[in-house]
Coordinates of C-alpha atoms and ligand atoms in Angstrom, one line a residue:
M13 CA 29.8 -80.6 -26.6
G14 CA 31.9 -81.1 -29.7
A15 CA 34.0 -78.4 -31.4
L16 CA 32.2 -75.6 -33.2
Q17 CA 31.6 -76.7 -36.8
R18 CA 32.6 -74.4 -39.7
E19 CA 28.9 -74.0 -40.6
D20 CA 28.1 -72.9 -37.1
I21 CA 30.8 -70.2 -37.2
E22 CA 29.5 -69.0 -40.6
R23 CA 26.0 -69.0 -39.2
K24 CA 27.0 -67.0 -36.2
D25 CA 28.6 -64.3 -38.4
R26 CA 25.8 -64.2 -40.8
I27 CA 22.1 -63.4 -40.7
V28 CA 19.7 -65.5 -42.8
S29 CA 16.7 -63.8 -44.3
R30 CA 13.6 -65.8 -44.9
N31 CA 10.2 -65.4 -46.6
P32 CA 7.9 -65.4 -43.5
A33 CA 5.0 -66.8 -45.6
T34 CA 6.8 -69.9 -46.6
G35 CA 10.1 -70.2 -44.6
E36 CA 12.0 -70.1 -47.9
V37 CA 15.6 -68.8 -47.5
L38 CA 16.0 -65.6 -49.5
G39 CA 19.6 -64.9 -48.7
D40 CA 22.1 -64.0 -46.0
V41 CA 24.1 -61.0 -44.9
P42 CA 27.0 -60.5 -42.5
D43 CA 26.6 -59.6 -38.9
Q44 CA 29.0 -56.7 -39.1
S45 CA 31.5 -56.0 -36.3
A46 CA 31.8 -52.8 -34.4
A47 CA 35.1 -52.1 -36.3
E48 CA 33.3 -52.4 -39.6
V49 CA 30.5 -50.1 -38.4
K50 CA 33.0 -47.5 -37.3
Q51 CA 34.7 -47.7 -40.7
A52 CA 31.4 -47.1 -42.4
V53 CA 30.8 -44.0 -40.3
A54 CA 34.3 -42.7 -41.0
R55 CA 33.7 -43.1 -44.8
A56 CA 30.3 -41.4 -44.6
R57 CA 32.0 -38.5 -42.7
E58 CA 34.6 -38.1 -45.4
A59 CA 31.9 -38.1 -48.2
Q60 CA 29.7 -35.7 -46.2
R61 CA 32.3 -32.9 -46.4
S62 CA 31.7 -32.1 -50.0
W63 CA 28.0 -33.1 -49.9
G64 CA 27.3 -30.8 -47.0
A65 CA 29.0 -27.9 -48.8
L66 CA 26.6 -28.2 -51.8
P67 CA 23.7 -25.7 -52.1
V68 CA 20.5 -27.3 -50.8
K69 CA 19.0 -27.1 -54.3
E70 CA 21.8 -29.1 -55.8
R71 CA 21.4 -31.8 -53.2
C72 CA 17.7 -31.9 -54.0
T73 CA 18.4 -32.4 -57.7
R74 CA 20.8 -35.3 -56.9
V75 CA 18.4 -37.0 -54.4
G76 CA 15.8 -36.6 -57.2
R77 CA 17.8 -39.2 -59.2
F78 CA 17.3 -41.7 -56.3
R79 CA 13.6 -40.9 -56.2
D80 CA 13.5 -41.6 -60.0
Q81 CA 15.1 -45.0 -59.4
V82 CA 12.5 -45.9 -56.7
V83 CA 9.7 -45.0 -59.1
R84 CA 11.2 -46.8 -62.1
R85 CA 12.0 -50.0 -60.1
A86 CA 8.8 -50.0 -58.0
P87 CA 7.7 -53.6 -59.1
E88 CA 11.1 -55.1 -58.1
L89 CA 11.0 -53.3 -54.8
C90 CA 7.4 -54.4 -54.1
E91 CA 8.3 -58.0 -54.9
L92 CA 11.2 -58.0 -52.4
I93 CA 9.3 -56.2 -49.7
A94 CA 6.4 -58.7 -50.0
R95 CA 8.8 -61.7 -50.0
E96 CA 11.0 -60.5 -47.1
G97 CA 8.4 -58.7 -45.0
G98 CA 5.2 -60.8 -45.7
K99 CA 3.0 -57.9 -46.6
T100 CA 0.8 -57.9 -49.7
R101 CA 2.1 -56.2 -52.8
A102 CA -0.7 -53.6 -52.5
E103 CA 0.7 -52.6 -49.1
A104 CA 4.3 -52.8 -50.3
L105 CA 3.4 -50.3 -53.0
S106 CA 1.2 -47.9 -51.1
M107 CA 2.8 -48.0 -47.7
E108 CA 6.4 -48.3 -48.6
V109 CA 7.4 -47.5 -52.2
M110 CA 4.9 -44.9 -53.2
L111 CA 5.2 -43.3 -49.7
I112 CA 8.9 -42.8 -50.4
A113 CA 8.3 -41.4 -53.9
D114 CA 5.9 -38.9 -52.4
L115 CA 8.0 -38.0 -49.3
A116 CA 11.1 -37.5 -51.5
T117 CA 9.2 -35.4 -53.9
Y118 CA 7.7 -33.2 -51.2
F119 CA 11.0 -32.6 -49.4
I120 CA 12.9 -32.1 -52.7
K121 CA 10.5 -29.4 -53.6
R122 CA 10.4 -27.8 -50.1
A123 CA 13.8 -28.3 -48.6
P124 CA 15.4 -25.1 -50.1
K125 CA 12.7 -23.1 -48.5
I126 CA 12.6 -24.9 -45.2
L127 CA 16.4 -24.8 -44.8
A128 CA 16.8 -21.2 -46.0
P129 CA 18.2 -18.8 -43.4
E130 CA 15.5 -17.1 -41.3
T131 CA 15.6 -13.6 -40.0
I132 CA 14.6 -13.1 -36.4
P133 CA 13.2 -9.6 -35.8
L134 CA 14.6 -8.4 -32.5
H135 CA 12.0 -6.7 -30.3
L136 CA 14.4 -4.9 -28.0
L137 CA 17.9 -4.8 -29.5
K138 CA 16.9 -2.7 -32.5
N139 CA 20.5 -1.8 -33.2
R140 CA 21.3 -5.4 -34.0
G141 CA 20.1 -8.0 -36.4
S142 CA 19.7 -11.8 -36.0
Y143 CA 19.2 -14.8 -38.3
V144 CA 19.5 -18.5 -38.0
H145 CA 21.0 -20.8 -40.6
Y146 CA 20.8 -24.5 -40.9
V147 CA 24.1 -26.5 -41.0
P148 CA 24.2 -30.2 -41.6
R149 CA 24.9 -32.2 -38.4
G150 CA 27.5 -34.5 -40.0
V151 CA 26.7 -38.3 -40.0
V152 CA 23.2 -39.4 -39.1
G153 CA 22.9 -43.0 -37.8
I154 CA 19.5 -44.6 -38.6
I155 CA 18.5 -47.7 -36.7
A156 CA 15.3 -49.3 -38.1
P157 CA 12.7 -51.9 -37.3
W158 CA 11.4 -54.7 -39.5
N159 CA 7.7 -53.6 -40.0
F160 CA 8.4 -51.0 -42.7
P161 CA 11.8 -52.1 -43.8
F162 CA 11.9 -49.7 -46.8
S163 CA 9.8 -46.7 -45.9
I164 CA 11.1 -46.1 -42.4
P165 CA 14.9 -46.1 -43.0
V166 CA 14.7 -44.7 -46.5
G167 CA 12.4 -41.9 -45.6
E168 CA 14.7 -40.8 -42.8
A169 CA 17.7 -41.2 -45.0
V170 CA 16.2 -39.0 -47.8
M171 CA 15.5 -36.3 -45.2
A172 CA 19.0 -36.6 -43.7
L173 CA 20.7 -36.4 -47.1
L174 CA 18.7 -33.4 -48.2
A175 CA 19.7 -31.7 -44.9
G176 CA 23.3 -32.3 -46.1
N177 CA 24.3 -35.2 -43.9
G178 CA 26.0 -38.5 -44.5
V179 CA 23.9 -41.5 -43.5
V180 CA 24.6 -45.0 -42.1
V181 CA 21.5 -47.2 -41.8
K182 CA 21.4 -50.3 -39.5
P183 CA 18.3 -52.2 -40.7
S184 CA 16.6 -54.8 -38.6
D185 CA 18.2 -58.2 -38.8
V186 CA 14.7 -59.6 -39.6
T187 CA 14.6 -57.7 -42.9
P188 CA 18.1 -56.8 -44.1
L189 CA 17.8 -57.5 -47.8
I190 CA 15.4 -54.6 -48.6
A191 CA 17.8 -52.1 -47.0
L192 CA 20.6 -53.5 -49.2
K193 CA 18.2 -53.1 -52.2
A194 CA 17.7 -49.5 -51.3
K195 CA 21.5 -49.1 -51.3
E196 CA 21.7 -50.7 -54.7
L197 CA 19.1 -48.1 -56.1
Y198 CA 21.0 -45.3 -54.4
D199 CA 24.2 -46.4 -56.1
A200 CA 22.5 -46.8 -59.4
A201 CA 21.4 -43.1 -59.1
G202 CA 25.1 -42.1 -59.2
L203 CA 25.2 -40.5 -55.8
P204 CA 28.5 -40.6 -53.8
P205 CA 28.7 -44.2 -52.7
D206 CA 30.1 -43.6 -49.2
L207 CA 27.6 -40.9 -48.4
F208 CA 24.8 -43.5 -47.8
Q209 CA 25.7 -46.8 -46.3
V210 CA 24.0 -49.8 -44.9
V211 CA 25.6 -51.9 -42.2
T212 CA 23.9 -55.2 -41.4
G213 CA 23.8 -56.8 -38.0
R214 CA 21.9 -57.6 -34.9
G215 CA 21.3 -55.4 -31.8
P216 CA 25.1 -55.0 -31.0
A217 CA 25.6 -53.5 -34.5
G218 CA 23.0 -50.8 -33.6
A219 CA 24.8 -50.1 -30.4
A220 CA 28.1 -50.0 -32.3
L221 CA 26.6 -47.4 -34.6
I222 CA 25.8 -45.1 -31.7
D223 CA 29.4 -45.6 -30.4
A224 CA 31.0 -45.0 -33.8
G225 CA 31.0 -41.2 -33.7
I226 CA 27.7 -40.3 -35.3
D227 CA 26.3 -36.8 -34.9
Y228 CA 22.6 -37.6 -34.7
C229 CA 20.6 -40.8 -34.2
I230 CA 17.2 -41.6 -35.5
F231 CA 15.9 -44.7 -33.8
T232 CA 12.7 -46.4 -34.6
G233 CA 11.8 -49.5 -32.7
S234 CA 10.4 -50.8 -29.4
T235 CA 10.2 -48.7 -26.2
T236 CA 12.5 -51.2 -24.4
T237 CA 15.3 -50.8 -26.9
G238 CA 14.6 -47.1 -27.2
K239 CA 15.4 -46.5 -23.6
K240 CA 18.8 -48.2 -24.1
V241 CA 19.4 -46.1 -27.2
A242 CA 18.4 -42.9 -25.3
A243 CA 20.9 -43.8 -22.5
A244 CA 23.7 -44.5 -25.0
C245 CA 23.0 -41.3 -26.8
G246 CA 22.8 -39.4 -23.5
E247 CA 26.2 -40.7 -22.4
R248 CA 27.7 -39.4 -25.6
L249 CA 25.5 -36.3 -25.8
I250 CA 24.3 -37.3 -29.2
P251 CA 20.9 -35.7 -30.0
C252 CA 18.4 -38.3 -31.1
T253 CA 14.8 -38.8 -32.3
L254 CA 13.1 -41.8 -30.8
E255 CA 10.1 -43.3 -32.6
L256 CA 8.8 -46.0 -30.3
G257 CA 5.9 -48.3 -29.6
G258 CA 2.2 -47.5 -29.7
K259 CA -1.1 -48.7 -28.3
A260 CA -3.5 -46.6 -30.4
P261 CA -7.0 -46.3 -29.0
A262 CA -10.1 -45.8 -31.2
I263 CA -13.0 -44.0 -29.6
V264 CA -16.3 -44.7 -31.4
C265 CA -19.0 -42.2 -30.4
A266 CA -22.7 -42.9 -30.3
D267 CA -23.2 -40.7 -33.4
A268 CA -20.5 -42.4 -35.5
D269 CA -21.2 -43.7 -39.0
V270 CA -21.0 -47.4 -38.1
D271 CA -20.4 -48.7 -41.6
R272 CA -17.5 -46.4 -42.3
T273 CA -16.1 -46.8 -38.8
A274 CA -16.2 -50.6 -39.1
R275 CA -14.3 -50.5 -42.4
A276 CA -11.8 -48.0 -41.0
L277 CA -11.1 -50.1 -37.9
V278 CA -10.7 -53.4 -39.8
W279 CA -8.2 -51.7 -42.1
G280 CA -6.5 -49.9 -39.2
A281 CA -6.1 -53.1 -37.1
F282 CA -5.1 -55.5 -39.9
A283 CA -3.1 -53.6 -42.4
N284 CA 0.4 -54.9 -42.5
Q285 CA -0.8 -57.7 -40.3
G286 CA -1.3 -55.3 -37.5
Q287 CA 2.4 -54.7 -37.4
V288 CA 2.1 -50.9 -37.5
C289 CA 3.1 -48.8 -34.5
V290 CA -0.2 -46.9 -34.9
S291 CA -2.4 -49.9 -35.6
V292 CA -5.8 -49.8 -33.9
E293 CA -4.9 -51.8 -30.8
R294 CA -8.0 -51.1 -28.6
V295 CA -11.5 -50.0 -29.5
Y296 CA -13.7 -48.2 -27.0
A297 CA -17.2 -48.4 -28.5
H298 CA -20.1 -46.4 -27.1
Q299 CA -22.8 -48.8 -25.8
A300 CA -25.3 -47.3 -28.2
V301 CA -23.4 -48.6 -31.3
H302 CA -21.2 -51.3 -29.7
D303 CA -23.2 -54.4 -30.8
E304 CA -23.9 -53.3 -34.3
L305 CA -20.2 -52.2 -34.7
V306 CA -18.9 -55.6 -33.5
E307 CA -21.2 -57.5 -35.9
K308 CA -20.0 -55.4 -38.8
I309 CA -16.4 -55.7 -37.9
V310 CA -16.7 -59.5 -37.6
A311 CA -18.4 -59.7 -41.0
L312 CA -15.8 -57.6 -42.7
T313 CA -13.0 -59.5 -41.1
G314 CA -14.4 -62.7 -42.4
K315 CA -14.2 -61.5 -45.9
L316 CA -10.4 -60.7 -45.9
R317 CA -8.4 -62.8 -48.3
Q318 CA -5.2 -64.1 -46.7
G319 CA -2.3 -66.0 -48.3
D320 CA 1.3 -65.9 -49.4
P321 CA 2.0 -62.5 -50.8
S322 CA 4.7 -63.7 -53.1
Q323 CA 2.1 -65.6 -55.2
A324 CA 0.3 -63.8 -58.0
E325 CA -3.2 -63.8 -56.5
T326 CA -4.7 -60.6 -55.1
L327 CA -4.7 -60.7 -51.3
D328 CA -5.8 -58.3 -48.5
T329 CA -3.5 -59.7 -45.9
G330 CA -0.3 -61.8 -45.9
A331 CA 2.0 -63.1 -43.2
M332 CA 3.5 -61.7 -40.1
T333 CA 7.2 -60.9 -40.4
W334 CA 8.8 -62.3 -37.3
D335 CA 8.2 -65.6 -35.5
R336 CA 8.7 -64.1 -32.0
Q337 CA 6.0 -61.6 -32.8
V338 CA 3.5 -64.4 -33.6
E339 CA 4.2 -65.9 -30.2
I340 CA 3.5 -62.5 -28.6
V341 CA 0.2 -62.3 -30.4
E342 CA -0.7 -65.8 -29.2
E343 CA 0.2 -64.9 -25.7
R344 CA -2.0 -61.7 -25.8
I345 CA -5.0 -63.6 -27.2
K346 CA -4.7 -66.5 -24.7
S347 CA -4.5 -64.2 -21.7
A348 CA -7.5 -62.2 -22.9
L349 CA -9.6 -65.3 -23.4
D350 CA -8.5 -66.8 -20.1
A351 CA -9.6 -63.5 -18.4
G352 CA -13.1 -63.7 -19.9
A353 CA -12.9 -61.9 -23.3
R354 CA -14.8 -63.4 -26.2
L355 CA -13.2 -64.5 -29.5
R356 CA -15.3 -63.3 -32.4
A357 CA -13.0 -64.0 -35.4
G358 CA -9.7 -65.6 -36.2
G359 CA -7.4 -66.5 -33.3
Q360 CA -5.3 -69.1 -35.2
R361 CA -2.2 -69.5 -37.3
R362 CA -2.8 -70.4 -40.9
G363 CA -0.8 -72.4 -43.4
Q364 CA 2.9 -73.2 -43.0
G365 CA 4.6 -69.9 -42.5
L366 CA 3.8 -67.0 -40.2
Q367 CA 0.3 -66.2 -41.4
F368 CA -2.0 -65.4 -38.5
Q369 CA -5.7 -64.9 -39.0
P370 CA -7.1 -61.4 -38.4
T371 CA -8.6 -61.7 -34.9
V372 CA -11.4 -59.8 -33.3
I373 CA -12.0 -60.1 -29.5
S374 CA -14.9 -58.4 -27.7
E375 CA -15.9 -58.0 -24.1
C376 CA -12.4 -56.8 -23.2
R377 CA -11.6 -55.0 -20.0
Q378 CA -9.0 -52.3 -19.4
D379 CA -7.0 -54.5 -17.0
M380 CA -6.3 -57.1 -19.6
D381 CA -2.8 -57.3 -21.2
V382 CA -4.5 -57.1 -24.6
M383 CA -5.7 -53.6 -23.8
R384 CA -2.6 -52.5 -22.0
K385 CA 0.5 -54.0 -23.7
E386 CA 1.5 -53.5 -27.4
I387 CA 0.3 -56.4 -29.5
F388 CA 1.9 -55.5 -32.8
G389 CA -0.1 -58.1 -34.7
P390 CA -3.5 -58.7 -36.3
V391 CA -5.7 -58.4 -33.2
M392 CA -8.5 -56.0 -32.5
P393 CA -9.7 -55.9 -28.9
I394 CA -13.0 -54.2 -28.3
M395 CA -14.5 -52.8 -25.1
K396 CA -18.0 -51.4 -24.5
V397 CA -18.0 -48.0 -22.8
R398 CA -20.8 -46.0 -21.1
D399 CA -20.0 -42.7 -22.7
E400 CA -17.4 -40.6 -24.4
E401 CA -16.0 -39.3 -21.1
E402 CA -15.2 -42.9 -20.0
A403 CA -13.6 -43.6 -23.4
V404 CA -11.3 -40.5 -23.2
A405 CA -10.2 -41.5 -19.7
L406 CA -9.5 -45.1 -20.8
A407 CA -7.7 -43.9 -23.9
N408 CA -5.4 -41.8 -21.8
D409 CA -4.9 -44.6 -19.2
S410 CA -1.7 -45.8 -21.0
Q411 CA 2.1 -45.3 -20.8
L412 CA 2.1 -45.0 -24.6
G413 CA 0.8 -42.1 -26.7
L414 CA 1.7 -42.4 -30.4
A415 CA -1.6 -42.1 -32.2
A416 CA -5.3 -42.2 -31.5
Y417 CA -8.6 -42.2 -33.4
V418 CA -12.0 -40.7 -32.8
F419 CA -15.1 -41.6 -34.8
T420 CA -18.1 -39.3 -34.8
D421 CA -20.5 -37.5 -37.2
D422 CA -20.0 -34.2 -35.3
K423 CA -16.9 -32.5 -36.6
Q424 CA -16.6 -30.0 -33.8
K425 CA -17.0 -32.7 -31.2
G426 CA -14.4 -34.9 -33.0
R427 CA -11.8 -32.1 -32.7
R428 CA -12.7 -31.4 -29.1
L429 CA -12.2 -35.0 -28.1
A430 CA -9.1 -35.3 -30.3
E431 CA -7.5 -32.4 -28.4
R432 CA -8.1 -34.2 -25.1
I433 CA -6.3 -37.4 -26.0
E434 CA -2.6 -37.7 -25.0
A435 CA -1.1 -38.8 -28.3
G436 CA 1.3 -37.4 -30.9
T437 CA -1.3 -37.6 -33.6
V438 CA -5.1 -38.0 -33.3
M439 CA -7.2 -38.6 -36.5
V440 CA -10.9 -38.0 -36.7
N441 CA -12.8 -40.5 -38.8
D442 CA -9.8 -42.1 -40.3
V443 CA -6.8 -44.2 -39.3
L444 CA -3.0 -44.8 -39.9
I445 CA -2.4 -42.6 -42.9
T446 CA -0.7 -39.5 -41.6
Y447 CA 2.7 -41.2 -41.8
G448 CA 2.1 -40.8 -45.5
A449 CA 1.6 -37.1 -45.2
P450 CA 5.2 -35.9 -44.9
E451 CA 4.3 -32.3 -44.2
T452 CA 2.8 -33.4 -40.8
P453 CA 4.9 -34.1 -37.7
W454 CA 5.3 -37.8 -36.7
G455 CA 6.2 -38.9 -33.2
G456 CA 4.8 -39.8 -29.8
V457 CA 4.2 -38.5 -26.3
K458 CA 4.8 -40.4 -23.0
Q459 CA 6.8 -43.6 -23.7
S460 CA 6.1 -43.6 -27.4
G461 CA 9.1 -41.4 -28.1
I462 CA 11.0 -38.2 -28.1
G463 CA 11.2 -35.7 -31.0
R464 CA 9.4 -35.6 -34.3
T465 CA 10.2 -36.8 -37.8
H466 CA 8.7 -35.6 -41.1
S467 CA 7.4 -32.0 -41.3
D468 CA 9.4 -28.8 -41.7
S469 CA 10.7 -29.1 -38.1
G470 CA 11.7 -32.7 -38.6
L471 CA 13.9 -31.7 -41.5
K472 CA 15.4 -28.8 -39.5
D473 CA 16.2 -31.2 -36.6
L474 CA 18.6 -32.9 -38.9
C475 CA 20.7 -29.7 -39.0
Q476 CA 22.3 -27.7 -36.3
T477 CA 20.4 -24.4 -35.9
R478 CA 23.1 -21.8 -35.8
H479 CA 22.4 -18.2 -34.8
V480 CA 24.3 -15.1 -36.2
N481 CA 23.8 -11.8 -34.5
Y482 CA 25.3 -8.7 -36.2
D483 CA 25.3 -4.9 -35.9
R484 CA 22.9 -2.8 -37.8
L485 CA 24.0 0.5 -36.3
A486 CA 27.7 1.0 -35.6
L487 CA 27.9 3.0 -32.4
K488 CA 31.2 3.8 -30.6
R489 CA 30.1 1.9 -27.6
E490 CA 27.0 0.1 -26.3
L491 CA 25.1 1.4 -23.3
W492 CA 25.7 -1.7 -21.3
W493 CA 29.4 -1.9 -21.7
Y494 CA 31.9 -0.9 -19.0
P495 CA 32.3 1.4 -17.1
Y496 CA 29.0 1.1 -15.1
S497 CA 27.8 4.3 -13.3
D498 CA 25.1 5.3 -11.0
K499 CA 23.7 7.7 -13.6
L500 CA 23.4 4.8 -16.1
Y501 CA 21.7 2.7 -13.4
Q502 CA 19.1 5.4 -12.8
Q503 CA 18.5 6.0 -16.5
T504 CA 18.1 2.3 -17.1
L505 CA 15.6 2.1 -14.3
K506 CA 13.6 4.8 -15.9
L507 CA 13.8 3.3 -19.3
M508 CA 12.7 -0.1 -17.9
K509 CA 9.7 1.5 -16.3
W510 CA 8.8 3.2 -19.5
I511 CA 9.3 0.1 -21.7
F512 CA 7.4 -2.3 -19.4
R513 CA 4.7 0.2 -18.4
Ligands
NAD617 P1 13.5 -53.4 -31.7 O1 13.5 -52.4 -30.7 O2 13.6 -54.8 -31.3 O3 14.6 -53.2 -32.8 C1 14.8 -52.0 -33.5 C2 16.2 -51.9 -34.1 O4 17.1 -51.7 -33.0 C3 16.7 -53.1 -34.8 O5 17.4 -52.7 -35.9 C4 17.6 -53.7 -33.7 O6 18.6 -54.6 -34.3 C5 18.2 -52.5 -33.1 N1 18.7 -52.7 -31.7 C6 18.5 -53.7 -30.8 N2 19.2 -53.5 -29.7 C7 19.8 -52.4 -29.8 C8 20.7 -51.6 -29.0 N3 21.0 -52.0 -27.7 N4 21.2 -50.5 -29.5 C9 20.9 -50.0 -30.7 N5 20.1 -50.7 -31.6 C10 19.6 -51.9 -31.1 O7 12.1 -53.2 -32.5 P2 11.5 -54.1 -33.7 O8 10.9 -55.3 -33.1 O9 12.4 -54.2 -34.8 O10 10.3 -53.1 -34.1 C11 9.0 -53.2 -33.5 C12 8.8 -52.0 -32.6 O11 9.0 -50.8 -33.3 C13 7.4 -51.9 -32.1 O12 7.4 -51.6 -30.7 C14 6.8 -50.7 -32.9 O13 5.7 -50.0 -32.2 C15 8.0 -49.8 -33.0 N6 7.8 -48.9 -34.2 C16 7.6 -47.6 -34.0 C17 7.4 -46.7 -35.0 C18 7.2 -45.3 -34.8 O14 7.2 -44.5 -35.8 N7 7.0 -44.8 -33.6 C19 7.4 -47.2 -36.3 C20 7.6 -48.6 -36.5 C21 7.8 -49.4 -35.4

């Protein structure tokens, strides 16, 4: 082998971003070193001191300026998200930009109330008072995936900033430009520059962030990487939230509205090219509606307009984001068809870039990889089930438990079934959208994650909960202080019998 060329060295230190629909190079960013990541965390820590000391209301006002930038510059953001991520402009707007405008608005309005000190009435120690107050953790490290390169890291960052923290984001190396654009908007809003930073790099830069002295880690990504992150955080006793993979089941009952269900499932499986952690990844259809449902799903899928999202035409679906993910999708489809499943729509790459046809597969069985392993692409596997009991058992027969869906015309039954499914979120008669409801908790059970983001408790988690206990009645001494005596023992015994009678 010859000596390493200058271009090779440059390439090794830099990450090239491409438009996945065309392969066009969009730009490149540095693969930052551990030392650079450490410096970013140190700068964020310094900036956080005065930020964390501001009243929550004042932080809200200032973060509001960033929200305003997002709203004002929405077209520019959507354009870049579509170009770098491959999704349609409609999805870039609704699932990323508008979602952040709404999440920021919600928490800006609510944070002063959520983070206000809370009195804890003491049921026994009536002579004392207690309250908790919420103190910023310090610097929050956010490690993000490529499927929602704007809404995931920026949503977490907005919450962390409102909670009074400094933030360092490590975006995916597949989609770094959009995170840098978020930083540009943040700076344009006139907020302290070092308080929110973006470090670009591959996996080792994420590991370096955990090692750089952060006080909290929010990781969103695969279960495999999540386990490494949990171990690294555990070693350093850094609390973390882990938002990991999913394999969302959809149970279709015999009494479901088949038209609405088919529309919901097609959107739920193919939105963002199926690269959603809560995408419909397996459908369990009651035998009474199975055939009609499959026909309708196939017909609707055939009408989807696919193309390069950076072109002006209106499209329903664009390109997948990452070449390796397309290969995984191909593997899953091939192994399902080899095992006897039936291809009903799609199944092929399309055009030059990473466009992959929305794919429907019926006659799937629970033992197939396509029903057991995350696909994270535009594939809807469908299996016929005998009854709802079988569907619930199959839905729960998974290591993952992020989201699930139930379709039925009977509202009571819908909730009853929903409560039996092992998932962080179960929706009845709809799919996907609760990530866009910031007041609701988001997170998984089993291997889909630990902790919850969004919701009041998600915001509180970004603070230390500190407890103050103070005296309401100043007595000379408390009953339980030294010296102990037999008399006191007998009295306490009587008192206990009276209290716990
Ligand atoms: P990934 O795990 O490969 O990477 C996620 C991030 O971790 C990237 O920024 C990567 O550079 C970084 N990373 C890699 N190795 C690391 C290490 N050792 N230490 C620290 N950081 C490291 O995931 P991905 O392919 O980018 O995203 C797809 C996955 O994310 C899917 O499994 C999907 O289900 C999941 N996801 C989950 C949610 C959720 O809310 N639960 C949301 C979106 C995506």
